[in-house]
PDB file of C-alpha atoms in Angstrom:
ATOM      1  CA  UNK A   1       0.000   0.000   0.000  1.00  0.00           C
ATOM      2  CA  UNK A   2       1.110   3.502  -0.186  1.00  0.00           C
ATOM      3  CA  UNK A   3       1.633   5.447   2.939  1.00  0.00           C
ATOM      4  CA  UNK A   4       3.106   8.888   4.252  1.00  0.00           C
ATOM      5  CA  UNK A   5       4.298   9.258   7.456  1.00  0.00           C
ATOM      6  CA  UNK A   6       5.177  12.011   9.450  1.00  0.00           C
ATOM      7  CA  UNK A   7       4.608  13.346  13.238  1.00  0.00           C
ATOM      8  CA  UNK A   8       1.427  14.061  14.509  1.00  0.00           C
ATOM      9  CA  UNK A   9       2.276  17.584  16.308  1.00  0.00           C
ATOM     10  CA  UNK A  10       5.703  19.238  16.931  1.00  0.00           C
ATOM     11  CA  UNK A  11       6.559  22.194  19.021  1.00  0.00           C
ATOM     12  CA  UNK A  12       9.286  24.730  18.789  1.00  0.00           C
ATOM     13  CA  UNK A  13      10.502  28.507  20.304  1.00  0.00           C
ATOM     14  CA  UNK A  14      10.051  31.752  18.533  1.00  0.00           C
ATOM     15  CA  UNK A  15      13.150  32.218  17.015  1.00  0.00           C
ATOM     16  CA  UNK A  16      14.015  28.687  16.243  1.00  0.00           C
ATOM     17  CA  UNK A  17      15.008  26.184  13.715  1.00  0.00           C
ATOM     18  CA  UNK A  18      12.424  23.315  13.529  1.00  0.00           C
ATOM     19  CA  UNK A  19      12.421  20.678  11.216  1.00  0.00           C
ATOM     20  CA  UNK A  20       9.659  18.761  10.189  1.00  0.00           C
ATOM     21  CA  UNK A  21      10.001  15.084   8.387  1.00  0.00           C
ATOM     22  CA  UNK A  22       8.372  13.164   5.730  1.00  0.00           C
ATOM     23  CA  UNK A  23       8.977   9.433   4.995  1.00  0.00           C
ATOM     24  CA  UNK A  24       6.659   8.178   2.113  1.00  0.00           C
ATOM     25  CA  UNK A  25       6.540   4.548   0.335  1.00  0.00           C
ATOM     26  CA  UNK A  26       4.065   5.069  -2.822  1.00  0.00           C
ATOM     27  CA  UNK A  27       4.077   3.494  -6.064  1.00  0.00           C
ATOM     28  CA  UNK A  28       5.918   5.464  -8.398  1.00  0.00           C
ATOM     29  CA  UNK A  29       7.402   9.288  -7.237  1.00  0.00           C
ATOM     30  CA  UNK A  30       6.797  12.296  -9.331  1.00  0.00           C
ATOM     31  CA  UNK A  31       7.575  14.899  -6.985  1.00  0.00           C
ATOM     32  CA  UNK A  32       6.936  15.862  -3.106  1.00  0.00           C
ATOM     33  CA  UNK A  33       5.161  18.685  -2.089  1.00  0.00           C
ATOM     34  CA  UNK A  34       5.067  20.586   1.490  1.00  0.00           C
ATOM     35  CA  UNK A  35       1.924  22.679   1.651  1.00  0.00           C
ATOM     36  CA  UNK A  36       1.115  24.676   4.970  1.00  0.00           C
ATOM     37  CA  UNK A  37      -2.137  24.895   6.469  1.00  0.00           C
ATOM     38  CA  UNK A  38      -3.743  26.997   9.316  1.00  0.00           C
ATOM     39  CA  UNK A  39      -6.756  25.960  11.181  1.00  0.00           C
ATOM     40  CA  UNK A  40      -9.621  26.292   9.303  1.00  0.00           C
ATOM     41  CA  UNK A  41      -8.142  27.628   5.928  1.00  0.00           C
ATOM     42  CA  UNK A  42      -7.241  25.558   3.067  1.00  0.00           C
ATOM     43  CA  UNK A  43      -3.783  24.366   2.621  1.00  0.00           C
ATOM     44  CA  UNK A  44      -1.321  26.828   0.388  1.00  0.00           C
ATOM     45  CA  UNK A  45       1.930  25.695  -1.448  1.00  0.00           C
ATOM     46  CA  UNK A  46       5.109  25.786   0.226  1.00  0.00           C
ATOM     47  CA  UNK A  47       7.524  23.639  -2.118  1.00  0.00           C
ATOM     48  CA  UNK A  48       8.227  21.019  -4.508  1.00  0.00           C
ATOM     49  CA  UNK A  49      11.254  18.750  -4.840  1.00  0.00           C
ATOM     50  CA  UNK A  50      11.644  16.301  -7.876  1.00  0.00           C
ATOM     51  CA  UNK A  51      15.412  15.776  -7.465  1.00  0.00           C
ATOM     52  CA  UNK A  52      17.681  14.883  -4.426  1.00  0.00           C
ATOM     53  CA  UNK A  53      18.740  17.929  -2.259  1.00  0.00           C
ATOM     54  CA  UNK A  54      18.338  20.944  -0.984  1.00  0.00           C
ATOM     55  CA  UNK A  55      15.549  23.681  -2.206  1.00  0.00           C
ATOM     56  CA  UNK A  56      15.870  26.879  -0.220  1.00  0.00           C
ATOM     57  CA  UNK A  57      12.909  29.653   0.027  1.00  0.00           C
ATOM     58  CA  UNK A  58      13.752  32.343   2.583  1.00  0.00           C
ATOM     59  CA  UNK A  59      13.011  30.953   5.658  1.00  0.00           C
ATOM     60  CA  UNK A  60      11.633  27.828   4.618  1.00  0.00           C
ATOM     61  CA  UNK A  61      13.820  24.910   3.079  1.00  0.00           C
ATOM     62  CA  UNK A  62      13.049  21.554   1.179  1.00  0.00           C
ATOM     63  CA  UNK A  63      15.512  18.296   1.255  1.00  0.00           C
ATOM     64  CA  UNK A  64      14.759  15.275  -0.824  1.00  0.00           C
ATOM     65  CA  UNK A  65      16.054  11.446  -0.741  1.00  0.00           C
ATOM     66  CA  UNK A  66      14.369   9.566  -2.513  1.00  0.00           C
ATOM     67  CA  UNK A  67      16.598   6.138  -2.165  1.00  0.00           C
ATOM     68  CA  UNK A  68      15.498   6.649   1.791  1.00  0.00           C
ATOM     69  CA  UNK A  69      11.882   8.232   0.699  1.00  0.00           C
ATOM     70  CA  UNK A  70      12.412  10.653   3.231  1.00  0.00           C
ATOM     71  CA  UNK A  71      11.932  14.449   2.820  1.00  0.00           C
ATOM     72  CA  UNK A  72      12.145  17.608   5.622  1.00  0.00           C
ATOM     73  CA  UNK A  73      10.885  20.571   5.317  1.00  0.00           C
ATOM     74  CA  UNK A  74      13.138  23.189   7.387  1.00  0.00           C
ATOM     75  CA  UNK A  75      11.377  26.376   9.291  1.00  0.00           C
ATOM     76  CA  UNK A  76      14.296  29.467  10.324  1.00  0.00           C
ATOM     77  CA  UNK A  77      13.686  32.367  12.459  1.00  0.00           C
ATOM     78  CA  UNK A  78      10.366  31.191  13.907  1.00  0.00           C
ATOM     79  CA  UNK A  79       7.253  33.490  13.734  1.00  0.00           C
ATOM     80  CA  UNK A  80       3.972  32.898  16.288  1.00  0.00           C
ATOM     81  CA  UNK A  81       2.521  33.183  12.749  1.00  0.00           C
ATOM     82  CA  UNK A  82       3.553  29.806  11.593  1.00  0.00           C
ATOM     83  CA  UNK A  83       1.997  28.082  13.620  1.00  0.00           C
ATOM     84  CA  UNK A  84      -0.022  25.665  11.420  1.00  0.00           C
ATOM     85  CA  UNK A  85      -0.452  22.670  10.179  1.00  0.00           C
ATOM     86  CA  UNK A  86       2.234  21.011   7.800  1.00  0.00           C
ATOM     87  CA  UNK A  87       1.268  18.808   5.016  1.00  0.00           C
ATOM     88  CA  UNK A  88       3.106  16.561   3.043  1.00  0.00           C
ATOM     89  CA  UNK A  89       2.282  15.457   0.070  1.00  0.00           C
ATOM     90  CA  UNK A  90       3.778  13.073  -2.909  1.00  0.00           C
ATOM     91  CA  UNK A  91       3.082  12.762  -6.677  1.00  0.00           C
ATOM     92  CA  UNK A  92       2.752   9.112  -7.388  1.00  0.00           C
ATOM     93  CA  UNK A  93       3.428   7.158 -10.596  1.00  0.00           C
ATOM     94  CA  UNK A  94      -0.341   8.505 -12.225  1.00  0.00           C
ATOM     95  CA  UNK A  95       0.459  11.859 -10.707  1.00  0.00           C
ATOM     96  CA  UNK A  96      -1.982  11.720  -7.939  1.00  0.00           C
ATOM     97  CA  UNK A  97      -0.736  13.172  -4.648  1.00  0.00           C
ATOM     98  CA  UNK A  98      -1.148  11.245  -1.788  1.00  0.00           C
ATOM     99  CA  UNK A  99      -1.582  13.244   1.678  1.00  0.00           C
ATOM    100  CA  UNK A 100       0.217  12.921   4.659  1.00  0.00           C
ATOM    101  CA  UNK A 101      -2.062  13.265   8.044  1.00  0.00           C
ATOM    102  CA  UNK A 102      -0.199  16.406   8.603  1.00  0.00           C
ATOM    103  CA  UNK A 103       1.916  17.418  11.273  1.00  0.00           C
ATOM    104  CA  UNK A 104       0.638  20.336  13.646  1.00  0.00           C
ATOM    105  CA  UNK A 105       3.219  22.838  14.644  1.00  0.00           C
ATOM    106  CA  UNK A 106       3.195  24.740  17.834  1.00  0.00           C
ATOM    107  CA  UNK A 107       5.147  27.555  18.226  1.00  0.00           C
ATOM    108  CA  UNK A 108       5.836  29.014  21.785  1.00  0.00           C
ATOM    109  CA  UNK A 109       7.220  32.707  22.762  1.00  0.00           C
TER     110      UNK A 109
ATOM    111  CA  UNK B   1      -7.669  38.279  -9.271  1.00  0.00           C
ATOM    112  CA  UNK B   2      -8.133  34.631  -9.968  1.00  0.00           C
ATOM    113  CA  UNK B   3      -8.952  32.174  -8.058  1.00  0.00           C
ATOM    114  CA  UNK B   4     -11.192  29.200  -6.357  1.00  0.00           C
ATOM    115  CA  UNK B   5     -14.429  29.981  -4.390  1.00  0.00           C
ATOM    116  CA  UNK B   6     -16.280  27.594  -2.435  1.00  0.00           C
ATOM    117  CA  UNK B   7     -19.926  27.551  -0.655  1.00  0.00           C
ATOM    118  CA  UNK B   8     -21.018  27.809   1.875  1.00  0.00           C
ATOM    119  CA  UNK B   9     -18.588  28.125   3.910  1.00  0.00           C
ATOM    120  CA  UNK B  10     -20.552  26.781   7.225  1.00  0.00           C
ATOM    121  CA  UNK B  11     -23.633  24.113   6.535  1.00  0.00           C
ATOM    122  CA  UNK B  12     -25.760  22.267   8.791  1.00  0.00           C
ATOM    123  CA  UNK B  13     -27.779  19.121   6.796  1.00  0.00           C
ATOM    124  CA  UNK B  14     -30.227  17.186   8.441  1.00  0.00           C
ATOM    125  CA  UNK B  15     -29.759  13.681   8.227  1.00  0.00           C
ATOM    126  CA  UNK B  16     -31.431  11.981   5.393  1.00  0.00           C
ATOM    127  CA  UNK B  17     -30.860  15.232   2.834  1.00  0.00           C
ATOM    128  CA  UNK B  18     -28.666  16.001   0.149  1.00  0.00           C
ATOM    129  CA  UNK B  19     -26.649  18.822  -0.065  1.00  0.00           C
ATOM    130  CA  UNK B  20     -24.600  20.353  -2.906  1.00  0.00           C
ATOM    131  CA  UNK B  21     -21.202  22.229  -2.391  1.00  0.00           C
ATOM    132  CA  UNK B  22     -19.923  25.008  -5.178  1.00  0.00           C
ATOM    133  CA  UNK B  23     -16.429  25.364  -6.253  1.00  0.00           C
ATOM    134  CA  UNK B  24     -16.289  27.810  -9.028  1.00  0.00           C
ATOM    135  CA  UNK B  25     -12.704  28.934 -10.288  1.00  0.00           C
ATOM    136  CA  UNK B  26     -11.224  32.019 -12.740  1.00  0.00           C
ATOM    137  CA  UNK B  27      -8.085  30.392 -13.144  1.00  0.00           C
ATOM    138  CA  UNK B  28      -8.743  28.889 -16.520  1.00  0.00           C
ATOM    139  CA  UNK B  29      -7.649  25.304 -14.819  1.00  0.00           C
ATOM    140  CA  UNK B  30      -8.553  22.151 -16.611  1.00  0.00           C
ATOM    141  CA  UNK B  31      -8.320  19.844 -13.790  1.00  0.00           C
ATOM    142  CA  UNK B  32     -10.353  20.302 -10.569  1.00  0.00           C
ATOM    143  CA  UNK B  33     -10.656  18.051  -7.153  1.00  0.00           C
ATOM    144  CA  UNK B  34     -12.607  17.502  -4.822  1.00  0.00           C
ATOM    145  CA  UNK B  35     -10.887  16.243  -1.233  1.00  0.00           C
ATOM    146  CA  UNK B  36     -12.334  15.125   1.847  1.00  0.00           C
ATOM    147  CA  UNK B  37     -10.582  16.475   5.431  1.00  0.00           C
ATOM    148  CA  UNK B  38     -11.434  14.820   8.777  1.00  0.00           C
ATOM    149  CA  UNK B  39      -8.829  15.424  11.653  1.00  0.00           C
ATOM    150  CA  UNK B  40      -5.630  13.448  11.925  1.00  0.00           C
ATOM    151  CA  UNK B  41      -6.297  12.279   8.753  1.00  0.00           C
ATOM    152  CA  UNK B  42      -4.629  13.152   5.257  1.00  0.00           C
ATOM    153  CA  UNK B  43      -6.379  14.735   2.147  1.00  0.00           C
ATOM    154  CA  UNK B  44      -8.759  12.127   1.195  1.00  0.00           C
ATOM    155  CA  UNK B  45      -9.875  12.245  -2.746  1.00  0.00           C
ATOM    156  CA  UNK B  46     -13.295  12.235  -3.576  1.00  0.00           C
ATOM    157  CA  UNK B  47     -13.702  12.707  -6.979  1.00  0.00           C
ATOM    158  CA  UNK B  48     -11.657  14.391  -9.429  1.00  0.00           C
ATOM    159  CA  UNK B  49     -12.179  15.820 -13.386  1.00  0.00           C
ATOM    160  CA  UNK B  50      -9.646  16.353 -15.652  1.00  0.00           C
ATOM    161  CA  UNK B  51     -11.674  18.352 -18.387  1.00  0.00           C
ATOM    162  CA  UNK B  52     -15.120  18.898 -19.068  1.00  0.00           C
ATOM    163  CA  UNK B  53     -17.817  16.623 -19.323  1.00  0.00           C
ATOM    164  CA  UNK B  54     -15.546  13.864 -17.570  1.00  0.00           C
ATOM    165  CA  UNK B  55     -14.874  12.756 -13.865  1.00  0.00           C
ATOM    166  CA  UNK B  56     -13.491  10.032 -11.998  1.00  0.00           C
ATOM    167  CA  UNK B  57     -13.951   8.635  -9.028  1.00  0.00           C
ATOM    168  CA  UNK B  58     -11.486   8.911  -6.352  1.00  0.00           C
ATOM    169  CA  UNK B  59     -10.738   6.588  -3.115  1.00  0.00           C
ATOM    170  CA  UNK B  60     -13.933   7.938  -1.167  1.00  0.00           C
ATOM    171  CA  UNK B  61     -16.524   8.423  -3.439  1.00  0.00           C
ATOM    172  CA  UNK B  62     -19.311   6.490  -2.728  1.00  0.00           C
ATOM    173  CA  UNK B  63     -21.987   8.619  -1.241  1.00  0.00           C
ATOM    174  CA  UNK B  64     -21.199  11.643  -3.139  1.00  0.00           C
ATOM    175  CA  UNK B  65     -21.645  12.867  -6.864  1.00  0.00           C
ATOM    176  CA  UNK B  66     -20.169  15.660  -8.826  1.00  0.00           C
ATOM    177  CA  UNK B  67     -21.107  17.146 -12.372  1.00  0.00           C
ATOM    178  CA  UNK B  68     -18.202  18.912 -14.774  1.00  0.00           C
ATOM    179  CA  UNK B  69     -20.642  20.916 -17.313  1.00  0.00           C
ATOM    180  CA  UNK B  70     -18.106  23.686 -17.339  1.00  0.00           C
ATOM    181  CA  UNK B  71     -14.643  24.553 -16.938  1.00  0.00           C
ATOM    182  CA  UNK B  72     -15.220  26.982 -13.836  1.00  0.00           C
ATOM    183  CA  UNK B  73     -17.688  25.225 -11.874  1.00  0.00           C
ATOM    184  CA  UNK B  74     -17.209  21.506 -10.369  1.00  0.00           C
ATOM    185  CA  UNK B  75     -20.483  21.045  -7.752  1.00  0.00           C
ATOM    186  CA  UNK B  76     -20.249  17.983  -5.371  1.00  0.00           C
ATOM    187  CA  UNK B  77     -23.311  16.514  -3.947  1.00  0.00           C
ATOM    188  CA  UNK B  78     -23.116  14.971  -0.675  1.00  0.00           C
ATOM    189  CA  UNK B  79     -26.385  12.355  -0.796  1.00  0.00           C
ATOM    190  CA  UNK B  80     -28.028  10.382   1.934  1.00  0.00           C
ATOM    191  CA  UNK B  81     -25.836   7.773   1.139  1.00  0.00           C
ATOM    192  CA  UNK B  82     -22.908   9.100   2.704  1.00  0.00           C
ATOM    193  CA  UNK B  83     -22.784   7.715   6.452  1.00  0.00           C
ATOM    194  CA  UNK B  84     -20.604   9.907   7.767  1.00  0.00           C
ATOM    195  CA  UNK B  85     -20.685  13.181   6.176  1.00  0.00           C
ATOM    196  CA  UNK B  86     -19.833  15.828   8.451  1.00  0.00           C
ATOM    197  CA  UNK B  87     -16.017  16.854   7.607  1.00  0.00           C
ATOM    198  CA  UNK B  88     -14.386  19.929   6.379  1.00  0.00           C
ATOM    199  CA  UNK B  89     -14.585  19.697   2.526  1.00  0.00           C
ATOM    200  CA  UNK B  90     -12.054  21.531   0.046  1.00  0.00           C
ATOM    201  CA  UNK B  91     -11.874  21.980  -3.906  1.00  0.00           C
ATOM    202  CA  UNK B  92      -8.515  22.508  -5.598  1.00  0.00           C
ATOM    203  CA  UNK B  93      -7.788  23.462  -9.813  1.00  0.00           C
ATOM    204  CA  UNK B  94      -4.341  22.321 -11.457  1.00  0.00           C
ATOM    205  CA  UNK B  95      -3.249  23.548 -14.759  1.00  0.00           C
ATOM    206  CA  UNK B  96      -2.250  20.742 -17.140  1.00  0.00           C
ATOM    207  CA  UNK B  97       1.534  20.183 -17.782  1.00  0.00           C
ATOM    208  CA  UNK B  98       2.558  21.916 -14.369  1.00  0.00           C
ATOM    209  CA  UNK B  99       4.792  20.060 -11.140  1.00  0.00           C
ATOM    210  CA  UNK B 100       1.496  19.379  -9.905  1.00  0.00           C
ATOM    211  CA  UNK B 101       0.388  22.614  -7.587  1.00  0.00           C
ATOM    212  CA  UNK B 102      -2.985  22.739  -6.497  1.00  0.00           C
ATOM    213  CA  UNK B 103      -4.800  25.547  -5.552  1.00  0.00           C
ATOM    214  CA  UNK B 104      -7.193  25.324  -2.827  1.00  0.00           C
ATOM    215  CA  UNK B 105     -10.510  26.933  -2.157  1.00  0.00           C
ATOM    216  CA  UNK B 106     -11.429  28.100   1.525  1.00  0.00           C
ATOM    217  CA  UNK B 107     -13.373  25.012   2.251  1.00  0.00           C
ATOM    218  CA  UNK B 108     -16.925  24.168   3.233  1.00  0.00           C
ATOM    219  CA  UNK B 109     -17.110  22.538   6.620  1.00  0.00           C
ATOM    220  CA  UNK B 110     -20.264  20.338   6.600  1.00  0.00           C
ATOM    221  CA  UNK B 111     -22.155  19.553   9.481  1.00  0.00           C
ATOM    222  CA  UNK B 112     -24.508  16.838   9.898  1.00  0.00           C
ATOM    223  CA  UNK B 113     -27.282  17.097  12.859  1.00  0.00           C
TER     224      UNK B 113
END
């Protein structure tokens, strides 16, 4: 079966570094996606990663393996306003993204 | 600007009724979804349409039914049928050829008394 994983709820200092991971086992990859998502609102895009490495976006960063199907998405400088929820997401071989449960980020002062 | 607009945004169904959700988009998207959000759970696919006049079903659909008569609008229809309807529901477009983005709509939370 196909199945993302990644933890339930984190929580992290204004100011921080947090990172949050993905590990995924799907049939077929075509891409991973990190989409962030506060309560209520509908999830918005945060990044896509295709190819092994790094993908850095101000504050936020991206890292792809996918011989480990793992992925981490990388939050600098904490702001109270990202707190949210964090969503992974991968492509799979008929390009249909399949959802992690999310992973709910706290952030304290 | 463009984008996706769903409604209502709050709605209470009795049990036994039908009730249909809008998502109408100004993006000029061809494909549109239709996922289904209940907590500590991931995006669950209900149905999906890739142009017009054509849908599929996704991995929840029974209980639900959509309609693709134009490009903007994709309607979902949550029957009596469904057992467990109340969950928070979003629509999302994608343009053809892209990585794969979706754009969301604000969601409709459905709740069933």
């Amino acid at each position: 079966g196909q199945n993302i994983d990644q933890p339930t709820e984190m929580t992290a200092t204004e100011g921080a570094i947090v990172q949050i991971n993905c590990t995924y086992q799907t049939s077929g990859f075509n891409g991973l996606f990190w989409y962030q998502q506060h309560a209520g609102e509908a999830p918005t895009f945060l990044s896509y990663n295709v190819l092994d490495g790094l993908e850095e976006k101000g504050r936020f960063s991206s890292f792809l393996s996918r011989s480990k199907g793992y992925s981490y998405l990388l939050l600098k400088e904490l702001q109270m306003k990202d707190s949210a929820s964090y969503l992974c997401a991968v492509s799979d071989s008929n390009y249909q993204l399949i959802w992690g449960a999310g992973t709910k980020l706290i952030i304290k002062p | 600007d463009g984008g996706i607009t769903q409604s209502p945004k709050y709605l209470f169904r009795k049990e036994g009724q039908n009730v249909t959700l809008s998502c109408e988009q100004n993006l000029n998207h061809d494909a549109m979804y239709w996922y289904r959000q209940d907590p500590g759970q991931g995006l669950r696919l209900i149905y999906y349409s890739q142009i017009v006049n054509d849908f599929q079903k996704g991995d929840i659909a029974e209980g639900y039914s959509v309609s693709r008569e134009k490009k903007e609008s994709f309607p979902l229809t949550v029957t009596s049928a469904q057992k467990n309807p109340t969950a928070f529901y979003l629509c999302a477009s994608k343009r053809e050829g892209d990585t794969g983005e979706l754009f969301f709509g604000e969601g409709s939370r459905l709740t069933v008394l």
